[in-house]
Coordinates of C-alpha atoms in Angstrom, one line a residue:
X26 CA 23.3 0.4 41.1
X27 CA 26.9 -0.2 40.0
X28 CA 28.8 2.2 37.8
X29 CA 30.2 -0.2 35.2
X30 CA 30.4 -3.8 34.0
X31 CA 32.9 -6.1 32.4
X32 CA 32.4 -8.5 29.5
X33 CA 33.7 -12.0 28.7
X34 CA 33.1 -13.9 25.5
X35 CA 32.6 -17.7 25.2
X36 CA 31.8 -19.9 22.2
X37 CA 29.2 -22.6 22.9
X38 CA 30.1 -24.7 19.9
X39 CA 33.4 -26.1 18.6
X40 CA 33.0 -23.9 15.5
X41 CA 34.3 -20.8 17.3
X42 CA 31.9 -18.6 15.3
X43 CA 30.9 -15.2 16.5
X44 CA 27.3 -15.8 15.7
X45 CA 27.4 -18.9 18.0
X46 CA 28.9 -17.1 21.0
X47 CA 27.6 -15.6 24.2
X48 CA 28.8 -12.7 26.3
X49 CA 28.7 -12.6 30.0
X50 CA 28.3 -9.1 31.5
X51 CA 29.3 -8.9 35.2
X52 CA 28.7 -5.9 37.5
X53 CA 31.9 -4.1 38.4
X54 CA 32.6 -4.0 41.3
X55 CA 30.6 -7.2 42.0
X56 CA 27.9 -7.2 44.8
X57 CA 29.2 -7.8 48.3
X58 CA 28.9 -11.3 49.7
X59 CA 26.5 -10.0 52.4
X60 CA 24.0 -8.6 49.9
X61 CA 21.0 -10.7 48.9
X62 CA 21.7 -13.0 45.9
X63 CA 20.5 -11.6 42.6
X64 CA 19.2 -13.7 39.7
X65 CA 21.2 -14.4 36.5
X66 CA 19.4 -12.8 33.6
X67 CA 19.8 -14.7 30.3
X68 CA 18.7 -12.8 27.2
X69 CA 18.7 -13.7 23.5
X70 CA 19.9 -10.8 21.4
X71 CA 17.8 -9.2 18.6
X72 CA 18.9 -8.8 15.1
X73 CA 15.7 -8.9 13.0
X74 CA 16.5 -12.7 12.7
X75 CA 19.6 -11.9 10.6
X76 CA 23.2 -12.7 11.4
X77 CA 24.6 -15.8 9.8
X78 CA 28.0 -14.0 9.4
X79 CA 29.8 -11.9 12.0
X80 CA 29.9 -8.9 9.7
X81 CA 26.1 -8.8 9.8
X82 CA 25.9 -9.1 13.5
X83 CA 28.6 -6.4 14.0
X84 CA 26.1 -3.8 12.6
X85 CA 23.9 -4.1 15.6
X86 CA 26.3 -5.4 18.2
X87 CA 26.6 -1.9 19.8
X88 CA 22.8 -1.9 20.2
X89 CA 22.6 -5.4 21.5
X90 CA 25.2 -4.7 24.2
X91 CA 23.1 -1.9 25.7
X92 CA 20.5 -4.3 27.2
X93 CA 23.0 -6.5 29.1
X94 CA 24.9 -3.5 30.3
X95 CA 21.7 -2.1 31.7
X96 CA 21.1 -5.4 33.5
X97 CA 24.7 -5.6 34.8
X98 CA 24.6 -2.1 36.2
X99 CA 21.7 -3.1 38.4
X100 CA 24.0 -5.7 40.0
X101 CA 22.9 -8.8 38.1
X102 CA 25.1 -11.0 35.9
X103 CA 23.7 -11.1 32.4
X104 CA 24.3 -13.8 29.8
X105 CA 23.8 -12.5 26.3
X106 CA 23.2 -15.3 23.7
X107 CA 23.6 -14.9 19.9
X108 CA 22.4 -17.4 17.4
X109 CA 23.0 -17.9 13.7
X110 CA 20.6 -15.9 11.6
X111 CA 18.8 -15.8 8.3
X112 CA 19.5 -13.6 5.3
X113 CA 17.0 -11.7 3.1
X114 CA 15.8 -13.9 0.2
X115 CA 17.0 -12.6 -3.1
X116 CA 13.7 -12.4 -5.1
X117 CA 11.3 -11.3 -2.3
X118 CA 9.6 -7.9 -3.1
X119 CA 11.4 -6.1 -0.2
X120 CA 14.8 -7.4 -1.4
X121 CA 14.1 -6.3 -4.9
X122 CA 12.9 -2.9 -3.6
X123 CA 16.0 -2.6 -1.4
X124 CA 18.4 -3.4 -4.2
X125 CA 16.6 -0.9 -6.5
X126 CA 16.9 1.9 -4.0
X127 CA 20.6 1.2 -3.3
X128 CA 21.3 1.1 -7.0
X129 CA 19.3 4.3 -7.5
X130 CA 21.4 6.1 -4.9
X131 CA 24.6 4.8 -6.4
X132 CA 23.5 6.1 -9.8
X133 CA 22.7 9.5 -8.4
X134 CA 26.1 9.6 -6.8
X135 CA 27.9 8.6 -10.1
X136 CA 25.8 11.1 -12.1
X137 CA 27.1 13.9 -9.9
X138 CA 30.7 13.0 -10.9
X139 CA 30.4 12.2 -14.6
X140 CA 27.4 14.2 -15.7
X141 CA 25.5 13.8 -18.9
X142 CA 28.6 13.8 -21.1
X143 CA 30.0 10.8 -19.3
X144 CA 26.8 8.8 -20.0
X145 CA 27.0 9.7 -23.7
X146 CA 30.5 8.3 -23.8
X147 CA 29.2 5.1 -22.2
X148 CA 26.5 4.9 -24.8
X149 CA 29.2 5.2 -27.6
X150 CA 31.3 2.5 -25.9
X151 CA 28.2 0.1 -25.8
X152 CA 27.3 0.8 -29.4
X153 CA 30.9 0.3 -30.6
X154 CA 32.1 -2.7 -28.5
X155 CA 28.9 -4.6 -28.3
X156 CA 28.2 -4.3 -32.0
X157 CA 24.8 -2.6 -31.6
X158 CA 23.8 0.3 -33.8
X159 CA 23.7 3.5 -31.8
X160 CA 20.0 4.0 -32.4
X161 CA 19.3 0.7 -30.7
X162 CA 21.7 1.1 -27.9
X163 CA 20.1 1.7 -24.5
X164 CA 20.9 4.9 -22.7
X165 CA 24.1 4.7 -20.7
X166 CA 22.2 5.3 -17.4
X167 CA 19.7 2.6 -18.1
X168 CA 22.4 0.1 -19.0
X169 CA 24.4 0.9 -15.9
X170 CA 21.3 0.7 -13.7
X171 CA 20.3 -2.7 -15.1
X172 CA 23.9 -4.1 -14.8
X173 CA 24.2 -2.8 -11.2
X174 CA 20.7 -4.1 -10.3
X175 CA 21.4 -7.7 -11.4
X176 CA 24.9 -7.6 -9.8
X177 CA 23.2 -6.5 -6.6
X178 CA 20.8 -9.5 -6.7
X179 CA 23.7 -11.8 -7.5
X180 CA 25.6 -10.4 -4.5
X181 CA 22.5 -11.0 -2.2
X182 CA 22.2 -14.6 -3.4
X183 CA 25.8 -15.3 -2.7
X184 CA 25.8 -13.5 0.7
X185 CA 22.8 -15.6 1.8
X186 CA 24.7 -18.8 1.4
X187 CA 24.7 -20.8 4.6
X188 CA 22.0 -18.7 6.4
X189 CA 20.1 -20.4 9.2
X190 CA 16.5 -21.7 9.4
X191 CA 14.3 -20.8 12.3
X192 CA 14.8 -24.3 13.8
X193 CA 18.6 -23.8 13.7
X194 CA 18.1 -20.5 15.6
X195 CA 16.2 -22.2 18.3
X196 CA 18.7 -25.0 18.5
X197 CA 21.5 -22.5 18.9
X198 CA 19.8 -20.8 21.8
X199 CA 19.1 -24.2 23.5
X200 CA 22.7 -25.3 22.9
X201 CA 23.9 -22.1 24.5
X202 CA 21.7 -22.7 27.6
X203 CA 23.0 -26.3 27.8
X204 CA 26.6 -25.0 27.6
X205 CA 26.0 -22.5 30.4
X206 CA 24.4 -25.2 32.6
X207 CA 27.3 -27.7 31.9
X208 CA 30.0 -25.1 32.5
X209 CA 28.4 -22.8 35.1
X210 CA 31.2 -23.3 37.6
X211 CA 33.9 -22.6 35.2
X212 CA 32.0 -19.6 33.9
X213 CA 31.6 -18.3 37.5
X214 CA 27.8 -18.5 37.4
X215 CA 26.5 -19.7 40.7
X216 CA 23.1 -20.8 39.3
X217 CA 21.1 -22.6 41.9
X218 CA 17.9 -22.6 43.8
X219 CA 19.3 -19.5 45.7
X220 CA 20.3 -17.7 42.5
X221 CA 17.7 -18.5 39.8
X222 CA 17.6 -17.7 36.1
X223 CA 15.4 -15.2 34.4
X224 CA 15.2 -16.2 30.8
X225 CA 14.0 -14.1 27.8
X226 CA 15.1 -11.8 25.0
X227 CA 14.6 -8.6 23.2
X228 CA 13.3 -7.7 19.7
X229 CA 13.6 -10.8 17.5
X230 CA 15.5 -12.5 20.3
X231 CA 12.3 -12.3 22.3
X232 CA 10.6 -14.2 19.5
X233 CA 13.2 -17.0 19.5
X234 CA 13.3 -17.1 23.3
X235 CA 9.5 -17.4 23.6
X236 CA 9.3 -20.1 21.0
X237 CA 12.0 -22.0 23.0
X238 CA 10.0 -21.6 26.2
X239 CA 7.0 -23.2 24.5
X240 CA 8.9 -26.3 23.5
X241 CA 9.9 -28.4 26.6
X242 CA 11.2 -31.1 24.3
X243 CA 14.0 -28.9 23.2
X244 CA 15.1 -28.7 26.9
X245 CA 14.6 -32.4 27.5
X246 CA 16.8 -33.2 24.5
X247 CA 19.7 -31.4 26.2
X248 CA 19.1 -32.9 29.6
X249 CA 17.8 -29.6 30.9
X250 CA 14.8 -29.4 33.2
X251 CA 11.7 -28.0 31.6
X252 CA 11.6 -24.2 31.6
X253 CA 8.9 -23.9 34.3
X254 CA 11.4 -25.7 36.7
X255 CA 14.7 -24.4 35.3
X256 CA 13.7 -20.7 35.2
X257 CA 12.4 -18.5 37.8
X258 CA 10.6 -16.2 35.4
X259 CA 10.4 -15.0 31.8
X260 CA 11.4 -11.5 30.6
X261 CA 10.7 -10.1 27.2
X262 CA 11.9 -6.6 26.2
X263 CA 10.2 -5.0 23.2
X264 CA 9.7 -8.5 21.8
X265 CA 8.4 -9.7 18.5
X266 CA 5.6 -12.1 19.5
X267 CA 3.5 -12.5 16.4
X268 CA 4.4 -13.2 12.7
X269 CA 0.8 -13.3 11.4
X270 CA -2.6 -11.6 12.2
X271 CA -4.0 -12.6 15.5
X272 CA -7.0 -10.3 16.2
X273 CA -9.7 -12.7 15.0
X274 CA -8.2 -15.5 17.2
X275 CA -8.3 -13.2 20.2
X276 CA -11.9 -12.2 19.6
X277 CA -12.9 -15.9 19.3
X278 CA -10.9 -16.6 22.5
X279 CA -12.6 -13.8 24.3
X280 CA -16.1 -15.0 23.3
X281 CA -15.7 -18.5 24.7
X282 CA -17.3 -19.6 27.9
X283 CA -15.2 -19.2 31.0
X284 CA -16.7 -22.2 32.6
X285 CA -15.0 -24.5 30.1
X286 CA -11.6 -23.5 31.3
X287 CA -12.0 -24.3 35.0
X288 CA -10.9 -27.9 34.6
X289 CA -7.9 -27.3 32.3
X290 CA -6.3 -23.9 33.0
X291 CA -3.1 -23.8 35.1
X292 CA -3.9 -23.0 38.7
X293 CA -2.8 -19.7 40.2
X294 CA -1.5 -21.7 43.1
X295 CA 1.0 -23.7 41.0
X296 CA 4.1 -22.1 42.5
X297 CA 3.4 -23.8 45.8
X298 CA 3.4 -27.2 44.2
X299 CA 6.4 -29.5 43.9
X300 CA 8.4 -29.3 40.6
X301 CA 7.0 -32.7 39.5
X302 CA 3.4 -31.7 40.2
X303 CA 3.9 -28.4 38.4
X304 CA 5.3 -30.2 35.3
X305 CA 2.4 -32.8 35.4
X306 CA -0.3 -30.2 35.7
X307 CA 1.3 -28.1 32.9
X308 CA 1.3 -31.1 30.7
X309 CA -2.3 -31.9 31.4
X310 CA -3.4 -28.3 30.7
X311 CA -1.4 -28.2 27.6
X312 CA -2.9 -31.4 26.2
X313 CA -6.4 -30.3 27.0
X314 CA -6.0 -27.0 25.4
X315 CA -4.5 -28.4 22.3
X316 CA -7.3 -31.0 22.1
X317 CA -9.9 -28.2 22.3
X318 CA -8.7 -26.8 18.9
X319 CA -9.2 -23.3 20.2
X320 CA -7.7 -22.0 23.4
X321 CA -10.5 -21.5 26.0
X322 CA -10.2 -18.7 28.4
X323 CA -11.3 -17.8 31.8
X324 CA -13.8 -15.0 32.4
X325 CA -11.0 -13.0 34.0
X326 CA -10.8 -10.3 31.7
X327 CA -10.4 -10.8 28.0
X328 CA -12.9 -8.1 27.3
X329 CA -10.1 -5.9 26.1
X330 CA -9.4 -8.5 23.3
X331 CA -12.9 -8.1 21.9
X332 CA -12.2 -4.5 20.9
X333 CA -8.6 -5.1 19.8
X334 CA -7.9 -3.1 16.7
X335 CA -6.4 -4.9 13.7
X336 CA -2.8 -3.7 13.1
X337 CA -1.7 -3.5 9.5
X338 CA 0.0 -6.6 8.2
X339 CA 1.4 -5.5 4.8
X340 CA 4.9 -4.7 6.1
X341 CA 5.2 -7.4 8.7
X342 CA 4.1 -10.1 6.3
X343 CA 6.6 -8.8 3.6
X344 CA 9.4 -8.7 6.2
X345 CA 8.7 -12.3 7.4
X346 CA 8.5 -13.5 3.7
X347 CA 11.7 -11.6 2.8
X348 CA 13.6 -13.2 5.7
X349 CA 12.2 -16.7 5.8
X350 CA 11.1 -17.2 2.2
X351 CA 9.0 -20.2 1.5
X352 CA 9.3 -21.2 5.2
X353 CA 7.5 -18.0 6.3
X354 CA 4.2 -19.7 6.7
X355 CA 5.8 -22.3 9.1
X356 CA 7.6 -19.7 11.2
X357 CA 6.2 -20.0 14.7
X358 CA 4.0 -17.2 16.0
X359 CA 4.1 -17.4 19.8
X360 CA 0.9 -15.5 20.5
X361 CA -1.0 -18.2 18.5
X362 CA 0.4 -20.9 20.7
X363 CA 0.2 -19.0 24.0
X364 CA -1.4 -22.0 25.7
X365 CA 2.0 -23.8 25.4
X366 CA 3.7 -21.2 27.5
X367 CA 5.2 -22.4 30.8
X368 CA 3.5 -21.5 34.0
X369 CA 6.1 -18.9 35.0
X370 CA 5.7 -15.3 36.0
X371 CA 6.2 -13.4 32.8
X372 CA 7.0 -9.8 32.3
X373 CA 6.7 -7.9 29.0
X374 CA 8.4 -4.5 28.8
X375 CA 7.1 -2.7 25.7
X376 CA 7.3 0.8 24.2
X377 CA 4.3 3.1 23.9
X378 CA 5.7 4.1 20.5
X379 CA 7.7 1.1 19.1
X380 CA 8.2 2.7 15.7
X381 CA 8.1 6.3 16.6
X382 CA 4.3 6.4 16.7
X383 CA 3.8 4.7 13.3
X384 CA 1.7 1.5 13.4
X385 CA 3.4 -0.3 10.5
X386 CA 5.0 -2.9 12.8
X387 CA 2.4 -3.1 15.5
X388 CA 1.6 -6.7 14.5
X389 CA 5.0 -7.8 15.7
X390 CA 4.8 -6.0 19.0
X391 CA 1.7 -7.4 20.7
X392 CA 2.9 -7.7 24.3
X393 CA -0.3 -6.3 26.0
X394 CA -2.5 -8.8 24.2
X395 CA -0.1 -11.7 24.8
X396 CA 0.0 -10.8 28.5
X397 CA -3.8 -10.8 28.7
X398 CA -3.9 -14.2 27.0
X399 CA -1.5 -15.6 29.6
X400 CA -3.6 -14.2 32.4
X401 CA -6.6 -15.9 30.9
X402 CA -5.1 -19.3 31.5
X403 CA -3.9 -18.5 35.1
X404 CA -0.3 -17.5 34.4
X405 CA 1.0 -14.6 36.4
X406 CA 1.8 -12.0 33.7
X407 CA 2.3 -8.3 33.6
X408 CA 2.9 -5.7 30.8
X409 CA 5.0 -2.6 31.6
X410 CA 4.7 0.2 29.0
X411 CA 7.6 2.6 28.9
X412 CA 8.1 6.0 27.2
X413 CA 10.6 4.9 24.6
X414 CA 10.9 3.4 21.1
X415 CA 12.2 0.1 19.8
X416 CA 15.6 1.4 19.0
X417 CA 16.3 3.4 22.1
X418 CA 14.7 1.2 24.9
X419 CA 17.8 -0.9 25.7
X420 CA 19.8 2.1 26.8
X421 CA 17.0 4.0 28.5
X422 CA 16.5 4.9 32.1
X423 CA 12.9 3.7 31.9
X424 CA 14.1 0.2 31.0
X425 CA 16.5 0.3 33.9
X426 CA 13.6 1.3 36.3
X427 CA 11.4 -1.5 34.9
X428 CA 14.2 -4.1 35.2
X429 CA 14.9 -3.0 38.8
X430 CA 11.3 -3.5 39.7
X431 CA 11.4 -7.0 38.0
X432 CA 14.4 -8.0 40.0
X433 CA 12.7 -7.0 43.2
X434 CA 9.7 -9.0 42.3
X435 CA 11.8 -12.1 41.6
X436 CA 13.6 -11.7 45.0
X437 CA 10.2 -11.3 46.7
X438 CA 8.8 -14.4 45.1
X439 CA 12.0 -16.3 45.9
X440 CA 11.8 -15.2 49.5
X441 CA 8.2 -16.3 49.8
X442 CA 8.9 -19.7 48.4
X443 CA 11.8 -20.3 50.8
X444 CA 9.7 -19.1 53.7
X445 CA 6.9 -21.5 52.8
X446 CA 9.3 -24.4 52.5
X447 CA 10.7 -23.7 56.0
X448 CA 7.3 -23.7 57.5

């Protein structure tokens, strides 16, 4: 493990916007030339899908930088991708509640300075200048609260101007990957068959990254190979993988006959096939699964899904609605389209207590279930649970240990592939 890292910033569009930039974290000092080549880890940052202005991103930039720093200190170069974000919709219940709380706190602070006499003076001003009889004038506090409340909603509406849709978030991430591939020599990224890419993300960035991985057409549009060829593996850290309830789907999946899957599930021997064969077999499996209307599973172990408890959805549904508004229902939910996932080794690193032990956001963080679903269609998947929470995992020792193990697995798989080709 190296002691530090250095950061370089690049803009992957001509707009030169912070929210359309990427940072490259390199280990310092760099690994010696004689050491085995390490993969390039490419992660999409998390920001609760927000961030259409740099000032919004700056609020979580210190947190976002912890993950890439942890990766770089393990000796790997880490590419940290930002994308334009959404902004809370003005008239969603959560936005109205947020503005009300903020105005309430402001009123409490003002009240401590001006006291009851100050509010009476305000009432007199309203009665005199607005031409309303004193007995009909609202109390000073009520008038101030209502004024501040509507000003707050107006400020939210103006601040959200130019926010991004989910499709734009995906396109930004794919544009960043295309930029890295096109400029890899100039960027000093020796991406090749010897030095592969691990692709993924953390928090909401894991959601955007997993959706990108499920859409090979996005890669084709940018002249990139499909993800199961371009990437060595997928890595999701405390990721958001569901935007709507999924338990009933999992129970139906678990109850289906395993014999129906034998002809369409990706083979566990896929890594030994040629890239073109892998791509063809993936496409065949994907078409068959989509045609079946419900994703059929193997008998390999979805019994755990049958007893899956139903996490509460009141808060997660309200958050998705607040962020995406009328498009909330169309926002992709990767766990519901798990059969579109590329046949790549996939690692999920999740927290035992994502929200300090509260289950309010458990619907978002469904990595164990997602991992089981991938296993059911023959994809090499593992879930690593660490003793941390969603807000501290990126800078934790347990994440460093989990990532170190993941890097060793990637090197081991790469070594076996090279050895099998030589034979």
